[in-house]
Every structure is written in structure tokens, then in C-alpha cells.
PDB file of N, CA, C and O in Angstrom:
ATOM      1  N   MET A   1      26.096  44.979  -1.356  1.00 51.00           N
ATOM      2  CA  MET A   1      26.351  44.251  -2.575  1.00 51.00           C
ATOM      3  C   MET A   1      26.055  45.142  -3.764  1.00 51.00           C
ATOM      4  O   MET A   1      25.014  45.792  -3.820  1.00 51.00           O
ATOM      5  N   THR A   2      26.968  45.196  -4.706  1.00 63.00           N
ATOM      6  CA  THR A   2      26.741  46.032  -5.879  1.00 63.00           C
ATOM      7  C   THR A   2      25.884  45.310  -6.895  1.00 63.00           C
ATOM      8  O   THR A   2      25.865  44.083  -6.964  1.00 63.00           O
ATOM      9  N   SER A   3      25.177  46.074  -7.684  1.00 69.00           N
ATOM     10  CA  SER A   3      24.338  45.480  -8.708  1.00 69.00           C
ATOM     11  C   SER A   3      25.179  45.121  -9.935  1.00 69.00           C
ATOM     12  O   SER A   3      26.295  45.609 -10.097  1.00 69.00           O
ATOM     13  N   MET A   4      24.629  44.307 -10.789  1.00 64.00           N
ATOM     14  CA  MET A   4      25.331  43.941 -12.023  1.00 64.00           C
ATOM     15  C   MET A   4      25.587  45.157 -12.883  1.00 64.00           C
ATOM     16  O   MET A   4      26.616  45.249 -13.540  1.00 64.00           O
ATOM     17  N   VAL A   5      24.658  46.101 -12.891  1.00 69.00           N
ATOM     18  CA  VAL A   5      24.826  47.316 -13.689  1.00 69.00           C
ATOM     19  C   VAL A   5      26.020  48.112 -13.183  1.00 69.00           C
ATOM     20  O   VAL A   5      26.845  48.590 -13.963  1.00 69.00           O
ATOM     21  N   GLU A   6      26.159  48.213 -11.867  1.00 72.00           N
ATOM     22  CA  GLU A   6      27.301  48.918 -11.286  1.00 72.00           C
ATOM     23  C   GLU A   6      28.610  48.198 -11.618  1.00 72.00           C
ATOM     24  O   GLU A   6      29.599  48.829 -11.978  1.00 72.00           O
ATOM     25  N   GLU A   7      28.608  46.867 -11.500  1.00 70.00           N
ATOM     26  CA  GLU A   7      29.805  46.102 -11.837  1.00 70.00           C
ATOM     27  C   GLU A   7      30.168  46.308 -13.304  1.00 70.00           C
ATOM     28  O   GLU A   7      31.341  46.457 -13.646  1.00 70.00           O
ATOM     29  N   PHE A   8      29.173  46.319 -14.168  1.00 67.00           N
ATOM     30  CA  PHE A   8      29.424  46.528 -15.591  1.00 67.00           C
ATOM     31  C   PHE A   8      29.981  47.922 -15.850  1.00 67.00           C
ATOM     32  O   PHE A   8      30.893  48.109 -16.639  1.00 67.00           O
ATOM     33  N   TYR A   9      29.456  48.912 -15.141  1.00 68.00           N
ATOM     34  CA  TYR A   9      29.914  50.294 -15.313  1.00 68.00           C
ATOM     35  C   TYR A   9      31.370  50.454 -14.901  1.00 68.00           C
ATOM     36  O   TYR A   9      32.160  51.104 -15.581  1.00 68.00           O
ATOM     37  N   TYR A  10      31.744  49.856 -13.788  1.00 70.00           N
ATOM     38  CA  TYR A  10      33.081  50.048 -13.238  1.00 70.00           C
ATOM     39  C   TYR A  10      34.120  49.042 -13.761  1.00 70.00           C
ATOM     40  O   TYR A  10      35.295  49.166 -13.471  1.00 70.00           O
ATOM     41  N   THR A  11      33.690  48.051 -14.480  1.00 67.00           N
ATOM     42  CA  THR A  11      34.598  47.021 -14.985  1.00 67.00           C
ATOM     43  C   THR A  11      34.591  47.020 -16.499  1.00 67.00           C
ATOM     44  O   THR A  11      33.572  47.226 -17.118  1.00 67.00           O
ATOM     45  N   ASN A  12      35.753  46.749 -17.092  1.00 57.00           N
ATOM     46  CA  ASN A  12      35.875  46.719 -18.539  1.00 57.00           C
ATOM     47  C   ASN A  12      35.608  45.301 -19.045  1.00 57.00           C
ATOM     48  O   ASN A  12      36.528  44.530 -19.262  1.00 57.00           O
ATOM     49  N   PHE A  13      34.341  44.972 -19.258  1.00 57.00           N
ATOM     50  CA  PHE A  13      34.006  43.637 -19.754  1.00 57.00           C
ATOM     51  C   PHE A  13      34.398  43.462 -21.209  1.00 57.00           C
ATOM     52  O   PHE A  13      34.558  42.359 -21.670  1.00 57.00           O
ATOM     53  N   ASN A  14      34.547  44.550 -21.945  1.00 56.00           N
ATOM     54  CA  ASN A  14      34.902  44.437 -23.350  1.00 56.00           C
ATOM     55  C   ASN A  14      36.340  43.983 -23.554  1.00 56.00           C
ATOM     56  O   ASN A  14      36.711  43.612 -24.653  1.00 56.00           O
ATOM     57  N   GLU A  15      37.145  44.010 -22.528  1.00 49.00           N
ATOM     58  CA  GLU A  15      38.547  43.586 -22.658  1.00 49.00           C
ATOM     59  C   GLU A  15      38.649  42.157 -23.148  1.00 49.00           C
ATOM     60  O   GLU A  15      39.474  41.844 -23.991  1.00 49.00           O
ATOM     61  N   GLN A  16      37.798  41.291 -22.657  1.00 54.00           N
ATOM     62  CA  GLN A  16      37.841  39.900 -23.090  1.00 54.00           C
ATOM     63  C   GLN A  16      37.473  39.782 -24.560  1.00 54.00           C
ATOM     64  O   GLN A  16      38.036  38.985 -25.283  1.00 54.00           O
ATOM     65  N   ALA A  17      36.512  40.558 -25.010  1.00 55.00           N
ATOM     66  CA  ALA A  17      36.099  40.512 -26.413  1.00 55.00           C
ATOM     67  C   ALA A  17      37.236  40.954 -27.321  1.00 55.00           C
ATOM     68  O   ALA A  17      37.420  40.418 -28.410  1.00 55.00           O
ATOM     69  N   ARG A  18      38.021  41.933 -26.883  1.00 53.00           N
ATOM     70  CA  ARG A  18      39.133  42.416 -27.700  1.00 53.00           C
ATOM     71  C   ARG A  18      40.276  41.415 -27.753  1.00 53.00           C
ATOM     72  O   ARG A  18      41.083  41.443 -28.665  1.00 53.00           O
ATOM     73  N   ASN A  19      40.351  40.512 -26.776  1.00 64.00           N
ATOM     74  CA  ASN A  19      41.422  39.536 -26.758  1.00 64.00           C
ATOM     75  C   ASN A  19      41.144  38.345 -27.670  1.00 64.00           C
ATOM     76  O   ASN A  19      42.025  37.539 -27.885  1.00 64.00           O
ATOM     77  N   ALA A  20      39.949  38.235 -28.198  1.00 67.00           N
ATOM     78  CA  ALA A  20      39.631  37.135 -29.099  1.00 67.00           C
ATOM     79  C   ALA A  20      40.364  37.347 -30.421  1.00 67.00           C
ATOM     80  O   ALA A  20      40.355  38.438 -30.969  1.00 67.00           O
ATOM     81  N   PRO A  21      41.017  36.303 -30.910  1.00 72.00           N
ATOM     82  CA  PRO A  21      41.736  36.470 -32.184  1.00 72.00           C
ATOM     83  C   PRO A  21      40.762  36.640 -33.343  1.00 72.00           C
ATOM     84  O   PRO A  21      39.630  36.163 -33.291  1.00 72.00           O
ATOM     85  N   PRO A  22      41.187  37.327 -34.388  1.00 79.00           N
ATOM     86  CA  PRO A  22      40.326  37.482 -35.557  1.00 79.00           C
ATOM     87  C   PRO A  22      40.003  36.130 -36.177  1.00 79.00           C
ATOM     88  O   PRO A  22      40.795  35.175 -36.070  1.00 79.00           O
ATOM     89  N   ALA A  23      38.861  36.052 -36.845  1.00 82.00           N
ATOM     90  CA  ALA A  23      38.416  34.782 -37.454  1.00 82.00           C
ATOM     91  C   ALA A  23      39.435  34.268 -38.455  1.00 82.00           C
ATOM     92  O   ALA A  23      39.669  33.065 -38.551  1.00 82.00           O
ATOM     93  N   GLU A  24      40.075  35.179 -39.197  1.00 88.00           N
ATOM     94  CA  GLU A  24      41.055  34.759 -40.197  1.00 88.00           C
ATOM     95  C   GLU A  24      42.234  34.038 -39.537  1.00 88.00           C
ATOM     96  O   GLU A  24      42.750  33.056 -40.057  1.00 88.00           O
ATOM     97  N   GLN A  25      42.645  34.528 -38.382  1.00 86.00           N
ATOM     98  CA  GLN A  25      43.746  33.905 -37.665  1.00 86.00           C
ATOM     99  C   GLN A  25      43.340  32.522 -37.171  1.00 86.00           C
ATOM    100  O   GLN A  25      44.118  31.573 -37.258  1.00 86.00           O
ATOM    101  N   CYS A  26      42.131  32.379 -36.672  1.00 88.00           N
ATOM    102  CA  CYS A  26      41.635  31.076 -36.237  1.00 88.00           C
ATOM    103  C   CYS A  26      41.584  30.114 -37.412  1.00 88.00           C
ATOM    104  O   CYS A  26      41.966  28.946 -37.271  1.00 88.00           O
ATOM    105  N   ASP A  27      41.128  30.593 -38.553  1.00 91.00           N
ATOM    106  CA  ASP A  27      41.064  29.743 -39.754  1.00 91.00           C
ATOM    107  C   ASP A  27      42.453  29.283 -40.161  1.00 91.00           C
ATOM    108  O   ASP A  27      42.656  28.121 -40.521  1.00 91.00           O
ATOM    109  N   THR A  28      43.426  30.186 -40.102  1.00 94.00           N
ATOM    110  CA  THR A  28      44.804  29.840 -40.442  1.00 94.00           C
ATOM    111  C   THR A  28      45.339  28.774 -39.513  1.00 94.00           C
ATOM    112  O   THR A  28      45.931  27.781 -39.969  1.00 94.00           O
ATOM    113  N   TYR A  29      45.143  28.941 -38.217  1.00 93.00           N
ATOM    114  CA  TYR A  29      45.623  27.960 -37.246  1.00 93.00           C
ATOM    115  C   TYR A  29      44.924  26.629 -37.424  1.00 93.00           C
ATOM    116  O   TYR A  29      45.549  25.562 -37.303  1.00 93.00           O
ATOM    117  N   THR A  30      43.633  26.656 -37.695  1.00 93.00           N
ATOM    118  CA  THR A  30      42.885  25.431 -37.894  1.00 93.00           C
ATOM    119  C   THR A  30      43.415  24.668 -39.108  1.00 93.00           C
ATOM    120  O   THR A  30      43.597  23.446 -39.063  1.00 93.00           O
ATOM    121  N   GLU A  31      43.666  25.379 -40.177  1.00 96.00           N
ATOM    122  CA  GLU A  31      44.193  24.757 -41.384  1.00 96.00           C
ATOM    123  C   GLU A  31      45.589  24.170 -41.132  1.00 96.00           C
ATOM    124  O   GLU A  31      45.889  23.058 -41.579  1.00 96.00           O
ATOM    125  N   GLN A  32      46.433  24.902 -40.420  1.00 97.00           N
ATOM    126  CA  GLN A  32      47.772  24.386 -40.096  1.00 97.00           C
ATOM    127  C   GLN A  32      47.688  23.129 -39.231  1.00 97.00           C
ATOM    128  O   GLN A  32      48.413  22.172 -39.464  1.00 97.00           O
ATOM    129  N   ALA A  33      46.797  23.147 -38.256  1.00 95.00           N
ATOM    130  CA  ALA A  33      46.625  21.982 -37.382  1.00 95.00           C
ATOM    131  C   ALA A  33      46.130  20.781 -38.172  1.00 95.00           C
ATOM    132  O   ALA A  33      46.587  19.642 -37.960  1.00 95.00           O
ATOM    133  N   ARG A  34      45.199  21.018 -39.099  1.00 96.00           N
ATOM    134  CA  ARG A  34      44.672  19.925 -39.911  1.00 96.00           C
ATOM    135  C   ARG A  34      45.765  19.308 -40.777  1.00 96.00           C
ATOM    136  O   ARG A  34      45.885  18.076 -40.872  1.00 96.00           O
ATOM    137  N   LYS A  35      46.594  20.160 -41.379  1.00 97.00           N
ATOM    138  CA  LYS A  35      47.683  19.637 -42.212  1.00 97.00           C
ATOM    139  C   LYS A  35      48.693  18.836 -41.388  1.00 97.00           C
ATOM    140  O   LYS A  35      49.134  17.758 -41.809  1.00 97.00           O
ATOM    141  N   LEU A  36      49.029  19.335 -40.221  1.00 97.00           N
ATOM    142  CA  LEU A  36      49.971  18.606 -39.332  1.00 97.00           C
ATOM    143  C   LEU A  36      49.370  17.283 -38.875  1.00 97.00           C
ATOM    144  O   LEU A  36      50.061  16.271 -38.772  1.00 97.00           O
ATOM    145  N   GLN A  37      48.072  17.298 -38.588  1.00 96.00           N
ATOM    146  CA  GLN A  37      47.419  16.065 -38.169  1.00 96.00           C
ATOM    147  C   GLN A  37      47.437  15.044 -39.308  1.00 96.00           C
ATOM    148  O   GLN A  37      47.687  13.856 -39.066  1.00 96.00           O
ATOM    149  N   ASP A  38      47.181  15.488 -40.533  1.00 96.00           N
ATOM    150  CA  ASP A  38      47.236  14.575 -41.679  1.00 96.00           C
ATOM    151  C   ASP A  38      48.627  13.970 -41.842  1.00 96.00           C
ATOM    152  O   ASP A  38      48.771  12.784 -42.082  1.00 96.00           O
ATOM    153  N   GLU A  39      49.652  14.808 -41.705  1.00 97.00           N
ATOM    154  CA  GLU A  39      51.031  14.317 -41.806  1.00 97.00           C
ATOM    155  C   GLU A  39      51.330  13.288 -40.707  1.00 97.00           C
ATOM    156  O   GLU A  39      51.965  12.259 -40.960  1.00 97.00           O
ATOM    157  N   LEU A  40      50.871  13.597 -39.516  1.00 96.00           N
ATOM    158  CA  LEU A  40      51.091  12.699 -38.394  1.00 96.00           C
ATOM    159  C   LEU A  40      50.409  11.352 -38.624  1.00 96.00           C
ATOM    160  O   LEU A  40      51.015  10.294 -38.430  1.00 96.00           O
ATOM    161  N   LEU A  41      49.161  11.407 -39.060  1.00 96.00           N
ATOM    162  CA  LEU A  41      48.410  10.173 -39.305  1.00 96.00           C
ATOM    163  C   LEU A  41      49.042   9.333 -40.402  1.00 96.00           C
ATOM    164  O   LEU A  41      49.023   8.099 -40.347  1.00 96.00           O
ATOM    165  N   GLU A  42      49.606   9.963 -41.412  1.00 97.00           N
ATOM    166  CA  GLU A  42      50.258   9.231 -42.497  1.00 97.00           C
ATOM    167  C   GLU A  42      51.485   8.468 -41.993  1.00 97.00           C
ATOM    168  O   GLU A  42      51.854   7.440 -42.551  1.00 97.00           O
ATOM    169  N   SER A  43      52.110   8.972 -40.938  1.00 97.00           N
ATOM    170  CA  SER A  43      53.316   8.327 -40.423  1.00 97.00           C
ATOM    171  C   SER A  43      52.999   7.185 -39.446  1.00 97.00           C
ATOM    172  O   SER A  43      53.900   6.444 -39.061  1.00 97.00           O
ATOM    173  N   PHE A  44      51.730   7.047 -39.049  1.00 97.00           N
ATOM    174  CA  PHE A  44      51.349   6.025 -38.081  1.00 97.00           C
ATOM    175  C   PHE A  44      50.980   4.718 -38.770  1.00 97.00           C
ATOM    176  O   PHE A  44      50.449   4.715 -39.882  1.00 97.00           O
ATOM    177  N   ASP A  45      51.205   3.616 -38.036  1.00 97.00           N
ATOM    178  CA  ASP A  45      50.627   2.340 -38.488  1.00 97.00           C
ATOM    179  C   ASP A  45      49.195   2.276 -37.950  1.00 97.00           C
ATOM    180  O   ASP A  45      48.728   3.204 -37.272  1.00 97.00           O
ATOM    181  N   GLU A  46      48.479   1.220 -38.276  1.00 97.00           N
ATOM    182  CA  GLU A  46      47.057   1.147 -37.925  1.00 97.00           C
ATOM    183  C   GLU A  46      46.804   1.174 -36.411  1.00 97.00           C
ATOM    184  O   GLU A  46      45.858   1.816 -35.952  1.00 97.00           O
ATOM    185  N   ALA A  47      47.645   0.529 -35.650  1.00 97.00           N
ATOM    186  CA  ALA A  47      47.459   0.516 -34.180  1.00 97.00           C
ATOM    187  C   ALA A  47      47.675   1.914 -33.621  1.00 97.00           C
ATOM    188  O   ALA A  47      46.915   2.361 -32.747  1.00 97.00           O
ATOM    189  N   GLN A  48      48.702   2.601 -34.092  1.00 97.00           N
ATOM    190  CA  GLN A  48      48.958   3.971 -33.626  1.00 97.00           C
ATOM    191  C   GLN A  48      47.834   4.911 -34.040  1.00 97.00           C
ATOM    192  O   GLN A  48      47.449   5.803 -33.265  1.00 97.00           O
ATOM    193  N   LYS A  49      47.297   4.726 -35.242  1.00 97.00           N
ATOM    194  CA  LYS A  49      46.185   5.553 -35.694  1.00 97.00           C
ATOM    195  C   LYS A  49      44.976   5.366 -34.776  1.00 97.00           C
ATOM    196  O   LYS A  49      44.296   6.332 -34.428  1.00 97.00           O
ATOM    197  N   ALA A  50      44.706   4.126 -34.393  1.00 97.00           N
ATOM    198  CA  ALA A  50      43.560   3.845 -33.512  1.00 97.00           C
ATOM    199  C   ALA A  50      43.734   4.543 -32.172  1.00 97.00           C
ATOM    200  O   ALA A  50      42.772   5.144 -31.652  1.00 97.00           O
ATOM    201  N   ILE A  51      44.921   4.465 -31.613  1.00 97.00           N
ATOM    202  CA  ILE A  51      45.179   5.134 -30.334  1.00 97.00           C
ATOM    203  C   ILE A  51      45.049   6.641 -30.480  1.00 97.00           C
ATOM    204  O   ILE A  51      44.420   7.299 -29.649  1.00 97.00           O
ATOM    205  N   TYR A  52      45.609   7.187 -31.549  1.00 97.00           N
ATOM    206  CA  TYR A  52      45.537   8.632 -31.761  1.00 97.00           C
ATOM    207  C   TYR A  52      44.095   9.076 -31.941  1.00 97.00           C
ATOM    208  O   TYR A  52      43.692  10.118 -31.409  1.00 97.00           O
ATOM    209  N   MET A  53      43.307   8.324 -32.688  1.00 96.00           N
ATOM    210  CA  MET A  53      41.907   8.703 -32.913  1.00 96.00           C
ATOM    211  C   MET A  53      41.106   8.701 -31.596  1.00 96.00           C
ATOM    212  O   MET A  53      40.253   9.575 -31.396  1.00 96.00           O
ATOM    213  N   LYS A  54      41.392   7.767 -30.709  1.00 98.00           N
ATOM    214  CA  LYS A  54      40.751   7.770 -29.395  1.00 98.00           C
ATOM    215  C   LYS A  54      41.158   9.015 -28.598  1.00 98.00           C
ATOM    216  O   LYS A  54      40.324   9.663 -27.973  1.00 98.00           O
ATOM    217  N   TYR A  55      42.440   9.318 -28.642  1.00 97.00           N
ATOM    218  CA  TYR A  55      42.972  10.514 -27.972  1.00 97.00           C
ATOM    219  C   TYR A  55      42.304  11.773 -28.534  1.00 97.00           C
ATOM    220  O   TYR A  55      41.859  12.638 -27.773  1.00 97.00           O
ATOM    221  N   ASP A  56      42.218  11.868 -29.835  1.00 96.00           N
ATOM    222  CA  ASP A  56      41.614  13.030 -30.485  1.00 96.00           C
ATOM    223  C   ASP A  56      40.132  13.162 -30.123  1.00 96.00           C
ATOM    224  O   ASP A  56      39.635  14.267 -29.862  1.00 96.00           O
ATOM    225  N   ALA A  57      39.431  12.041 -30.059  1.00 97.00           N
ATOM    226  CA  ALA A  57      38.004  12.064 -29.687  1.00 97.00           C
ATOM    227  C   ALA A  57      37.835  12.569 -28.244  1.00 97.00           C
ATOM    228  O   ALA A  57      36.914  13.354 -27.965  1.00 97.00           O
ATOM    229  N   LEU A  58      38.724  12.140 -27.349  1.00 98.00           N
ATOM    230  CA  LEU A  58      38.656  12.598 -25.965  1.00 98.00           C
ATOM    231  C   LEU A  58      38.918  14.102 -25.866  1.00 98.00           C
ATOM    232  O   LEU A  58      38.240  14.813 -25.109  1.00 98.00           O
ATOM    233  N   LEU A  59      39.903  14.598 -26.636  1.00 96.00           N
ATOM    234  CA  LEU A  59      40.164  16.044 -26.641  1.00 96.00           C
ATOM    235  C   LEU A  59      38.955  16.825 -27.170  1.00 96.00           C
ATOM    236  O   LEU A  59      38.629  17.894 -26.643  1.00 96.00           O
ATOM    237  N   ASN A  60      38.326  16.291 -28.200  1.00 96.00           N
ATOM    238  CA  ASN A  60      37.134  16.956 -28.737  1.00 96.00           C
ATOM    239  C   ASN A  60      35.998  16.964 -27.714  1.00 96.00           C
ATOM    240  O   ASN A  60      35.305  17.972 -27.567  1.00 96.00           O
ATOM    241  N   ASP A  61      35.816  15.864 -27.013  1.00 97.00           N
ATOM    242  CA  ASP A  61      34.786  15.832 -25.960  1.00 97.00           C
ATOM    243  C   ASP A  61      35.085  16.861 -24.871  1.00 97.00           C
ATOM    244  O   ASP A  61      34.180  17.563 -24.408  1.00 97.00           O
ATOM    245  N   LEU A  62      36.346  16.946 -24.473  1.00 97.00           N
ATOM    246  CA  LEU A  62      36.742  17.915 -23.452  1.00 97.00           C
ATOM    247  C   LEU A  62      36.492  19.346 -23.933  1.00 97.00           C
ATOM    248  O   LEU A  62      35.964  20.175 -23.194  1.00 97.00           O
ATOM    249  N   ALA A  63      36.841  19.639 -25.176  1.00 95.00           N
ATOM    250  CA  ALA A  63      36.625  20.982 -25.727  1.00 95.00           C
ATOM    251  C   ALA A  63      35.123  21.290 -25.778  1.00 95.00           C
ATOM    252  O   ALA A  63      34.707  22.413 -25.461  1.00 95.00           O
ATOM    253  N   ASN A  64      34.307  20.302 -26.138  1.00 95.00           N
ATOM    254  CA  ASN A  64      32.856  20.518 -26.191  1.00 95.00           C
ATOM    255  C   ASN A  64      32.286  20.795 -24.795  1.00 95.00           C
ATOM    256  O   ASN A  64      31.425  21.658 -24.616  1.00 95.00           O
ATOM    257  N   MET A  65      32.784  20.058 -23.790  1.00 96.00           N
ATOM    258  CA  MET A  65      32.316  20.300 -22.417  1.00 96.00           C
ATOM    259  C   MET A  65      32.701  21.700 -21.960  1.00 96.00           C
ATOM    260  O   MET A  65      31.895  22.399 -21.344  1.00 96.00           O
ATOM    261  N   THR A  66      33.925  22.113 -22.268  1.00 95.00           N
ATOM    262  CA  THR A  66      34.395  23.453 -21.886  1.00 95.00           C
ATOM    263  C   THR A  66      33.564  24.525 -22.578  1.00 95.00           C
ATOM    264  O   THR A  66      33.160  25.503 -21.951  1.00 95.00           O
ATOM    265  N   ASN A  67      33.307  24.342 -23.866  1.00 92.00           N
ATOM    266  CA  ASN A  67      32.487  25.313 -24.607  1.00 92.00           C
ATOM    267  C   ASN A  67      31.084  25.408 -24.022  1.00 92.00           C
ATOM    268  O   ASN A  67      30.531  26.495 -23.886  1.00 92.00           O
ATOM    269  N   ARG A  68      30.513  24.251 -23.680  1.00 94.00           N
ATOM    270  CA  ARG A  68      29.162  24.240 -23.099  1.00 94.00           C
ATOM    271  C   ARG A  68      29.159  24.958 -21.753  1.00 94.00           C
ATOM    272  O   ARG A  68      28.264  25.763 -21.473  1.00 94.00           O
ATOM    273  N   GLU A  69      30.175  24.710 -20.905  1.00 93.00           N
ATOM    274  CA  GLU A  69      30.259  25.369 -19.614  1.00 93.00           C
ATOM    275  C   GLU A  69      30.411  26.888 -19.782  1.00 93.00           C
ATOM    276  O   GLU A  69      29.795  27.661 -19.047  1.00 93.00           O
ATOM    277  N   ASN A  70      31.233  27.299 -20.735  1.00 90.00           N
ATOM    278  CA  ASN A  70      31.399  28.737 -20.986  1.00 90.00           C
ATOM    279  C   ASN A  70      30.122  29.380 -21.495  1.00 90.00           C
ATOM    280  O   ASN A  70      29.794  30.506 -21.126  1.00 90.00           O
ATOM    281  N   PHE A  71      29.389  28.677 -22.369  1.00 91.00           N
ATOM    282  CA  PHE A  71      28.124  29.193 -22.848  1.00 91.00           C
ATOM    283  C   PHE A  71      27.132  29.370 -21.706  1.00 91.00           C
ATOM    284  O   PHE A  71      26.489  30.427 -21.597  1.00 91.00           O
ATOM    285  N   VAL A  72      27.033  28.362 -20.859  1.00 92.00           N
ATOM    286  CA  VAL A  72      26.084  28.437 -19.730  1.00 92.00           C
ATOM    287  C   VAL A  72      26.477  29.586 -18.793  1.00 92.00           C
ATOM    288  O   VAL A  72      25.616  30.356 -18.353  1.00 92.00           O
ATOM    289  N   ALA A  73      27.762  29.721 -18.519  1.00 90.00           N
ATOM    290  CA  ALA A  73      28.213  30.811 -17.632  1.00 90.00           C
ATOM    291  C   ALA A  73      27.907  32.168 -18.253  1.00 90.00           C
ATOM    292  O   ALA A  73      27.429  33.076 -17.568  1.00 90.00           O
ATOM    293  N   GLY A  74      28.129  32.314 -19.550  1.00 88.00           N
ATOM    294  CA  GLY A  74      27.811  33.565 -20.213  1.00 88.00           C
ATOM    295  C   GLY A  74      26.327  33.840 -20.250  1.00 88.00           C
ATOM    296  O   GLY A  74      25.879  34.980 -20.079  1.00 88.00           O
ATOM    297  N   PHE A  75      25.529  32.801 -20.474  1.00 90.00           N
ATOM    298  CA  PHE A  75      24.069  32.972 -20.487  1.00 90.00           C
ATOM    299  C   PHE A  75      23.574  33.394 -19.106  1.00 90.00           C
ATOM    300  O   PHE A  75      22.739  34.290 -18.988  1.00 90.00           O
ATOM    301  N   ARG A  76      24.104  32.757 -18.073  1.00 90.00           N
ATOM    302  CA  ARG A  76      23.697  33.112 -16.709  1.00 90.00           C
ATOM    303  C   ARG A  76      24.080  34.556 -16.394  1.00 90.00           C
ATOM    304  O   ARG A  76      23.317  35.288 -15.779  1.00 90.00           O
ATOM    305  N   PHE A  77      25.288  34.953 -16.813  1.00 87.00           N
ATOM    306  CA  PHE A  77      25.721  36.329 -16.611  1.00 87.00           C
ATOM    307  C   PHE A  77      24.755  37.293 -17.316  1.00 87.00           C
ATOM    308  O   PHE A  77      24.323  38.274 -16.726  1.00 87.00           O
ATOM    309  N   GLY A  78      24.422  36.987 -18.551  1.00 86.00           N
ATOM    310  CA  GLY A  78      23.509  37.837 -19.305  1.00 86.00           C
ATOM    311  C   GLY A  78      22.131  37.910 -18.659  1.00 86.00           C
ATOM    312  O   GLY A  78      21.523  38.963 -18.600  1.00 86.00           O
ATOM    313  N   ALA A  79      21.651  36.773 -18.181  1.00 89.00           N
ATOM    314  CA  ALA A  79      20.338  36.747 -17.519  1.00 89.00           C
ATOM    315  C   ALA A  79      20.365  37.560 -16.226  1.00 89.00           C
ATOM    316  O   ALA A  79      19.433  38.336 -15.957  1.00 89.00           O
ATOM    317  N   ARG A  80      21.430  37.403 -15.437  1.00 87.00           N
ATOM    318  CA  ARG A  80      21.545  38.188 -14.206  1.00 87.00           C
ATOM    319  C   ARG A  80      21.633  39.679 -14.516  1.00 87.00           C
ATOM    320  O   ARG A  80      21.018  40.510 -13.832  1.00 87.00           O
ATOM    321  N   PHE A  81      22.366  40.010 -15.565  1.00 84.00           N
ATOM    322  CA  PHE A  81      22.513  41.410 -15.947  1.00 84.00           C
ATOM    323  C   PHE A  81      21.164  41.978 -16.386  1.00 84.00           C
ATOM    324  O   PHE A  81      20.789  43.078 -15.990  1.00 84.00           O
ATOM    325  N   ALA A  82      20.421  41.206 -17.181  1.00 86.00           N
ATOM    326  CA  ALA A  82      19.110  41.668 -17.642  1.00 86.00           C
ATOM    327  C   ALA A  82      18.137  41.833 -16.461  1.00 86.00           C
ATOM    328  O   ALA A  82      17.414  42.840 -16.370  1.00 86.00           O
ATOM    329  N   LEU A  83      18.133  40.857 -15.564  1.00 86.00           N
ATOM    330  CA  LEU A  83      17.254  40.969 -14.394  1.00 86.00           C
ATOM    331  C   LEU A  83      17.616  42.163 -13.538  1.00 86.00           C
ATOM    332  O   LEU A  83      16.721  42.875 -13.049  1.00 86.00           O
ATOM    333  N   ASP A  84      18.901  42.408 -13.347  1.00 83.00           N
ATOM    334  CA  ASP A  84      19.323  43.531 -12.526  1.00 83.00           C
ATOM    335  C   ASP A  84      19.003  44.861 -13.218  1.00 83.00           C
ATOM    336  O   ASP A  84      18.652  45.834 -12.563  1.00 83.00           O
ATOM    337  N   THR A  85      19.092  44.875 -14.520  1.00 81.00           N
ATOM    338  CA  THR A  85      18.806  46.093 -15.270  1.00 81.00           C
ATOM    339  C   THR A  85      17.350  46.486 -15.154  1.00 81.00           C
ATOM    340  O   THR A  85      17.014  47.663 -14.983  1.00 81.00           O
ATOM    341  N   PHE A  86      16.455  45.503 -15.259  1.00 81.00           N
ATOM    342  CA  PHE A  86      15.036  45.800 -15.260  1.00 81.00           C
ATOM    343  C   PHE A  86      14.408  45.721 -13.866  1.00 81.00           C
ATOM    344  O   PHE A  86      13.231  46.003 -13.718  1.00 81.00           O
ATOM    345  N   ALA A  87      15.179  45.376 -12.860  1.00 71.00           N
ATOM    346  CA  ALA A  87      14.626  45.264 -11.499  1.00 71.00           C
ATOM    347  C   ALA A  87      14.611  46.608 -10.824  1.00 71.00           C
ATOM    348  O   ALA A  87      15.262  47.539 -11.090  1.00 71.00           O
TER     349      ALA A  87
END
């Protein structure tokens, strides 16, 4: 079994970091999504708005769960890497 240090040496972990979009691009997309959502909500009647808001809340919950899982996985990876480095 290879150590985490060996895996890090032979694997390009920075590739994922380079694939992250720049913050400005994320801000642009977020603003565009917000404007489209506002337009969509303006076209809905009250019943449709209620359904959409429930849908949006569920998507937000799902995104939060995914973010939490990714954080935990990254933290565990970092902890394993640190333990392997100092062991």
C-alpha cells in the first residue's frame, strides 16, 4: 500500500484546484441566476410561487448537504495526509 505522500507525489492534485472557476465568473453567474429567478417569480401566481419556493428550498438543502460532504471528505483527506507525513 502506498502512503499518502507517495500518492500526492505521483498524482496531480492541483488539477482540481485549477478547474475551479474564478470568483468573478461565479459572481456573474450568481447574478444572472438571481435576475432570472426574479423574472420567473414575477410571472407566477401565488400558488406557483409557493410550489417554486418549496422546490428552491429543497435544492438549497441538497446543495448544503453536498457541500458538507465535500468538506468532510477534504478534511479527512487532509488529516490522513498530515498523519502520513508525520508518521
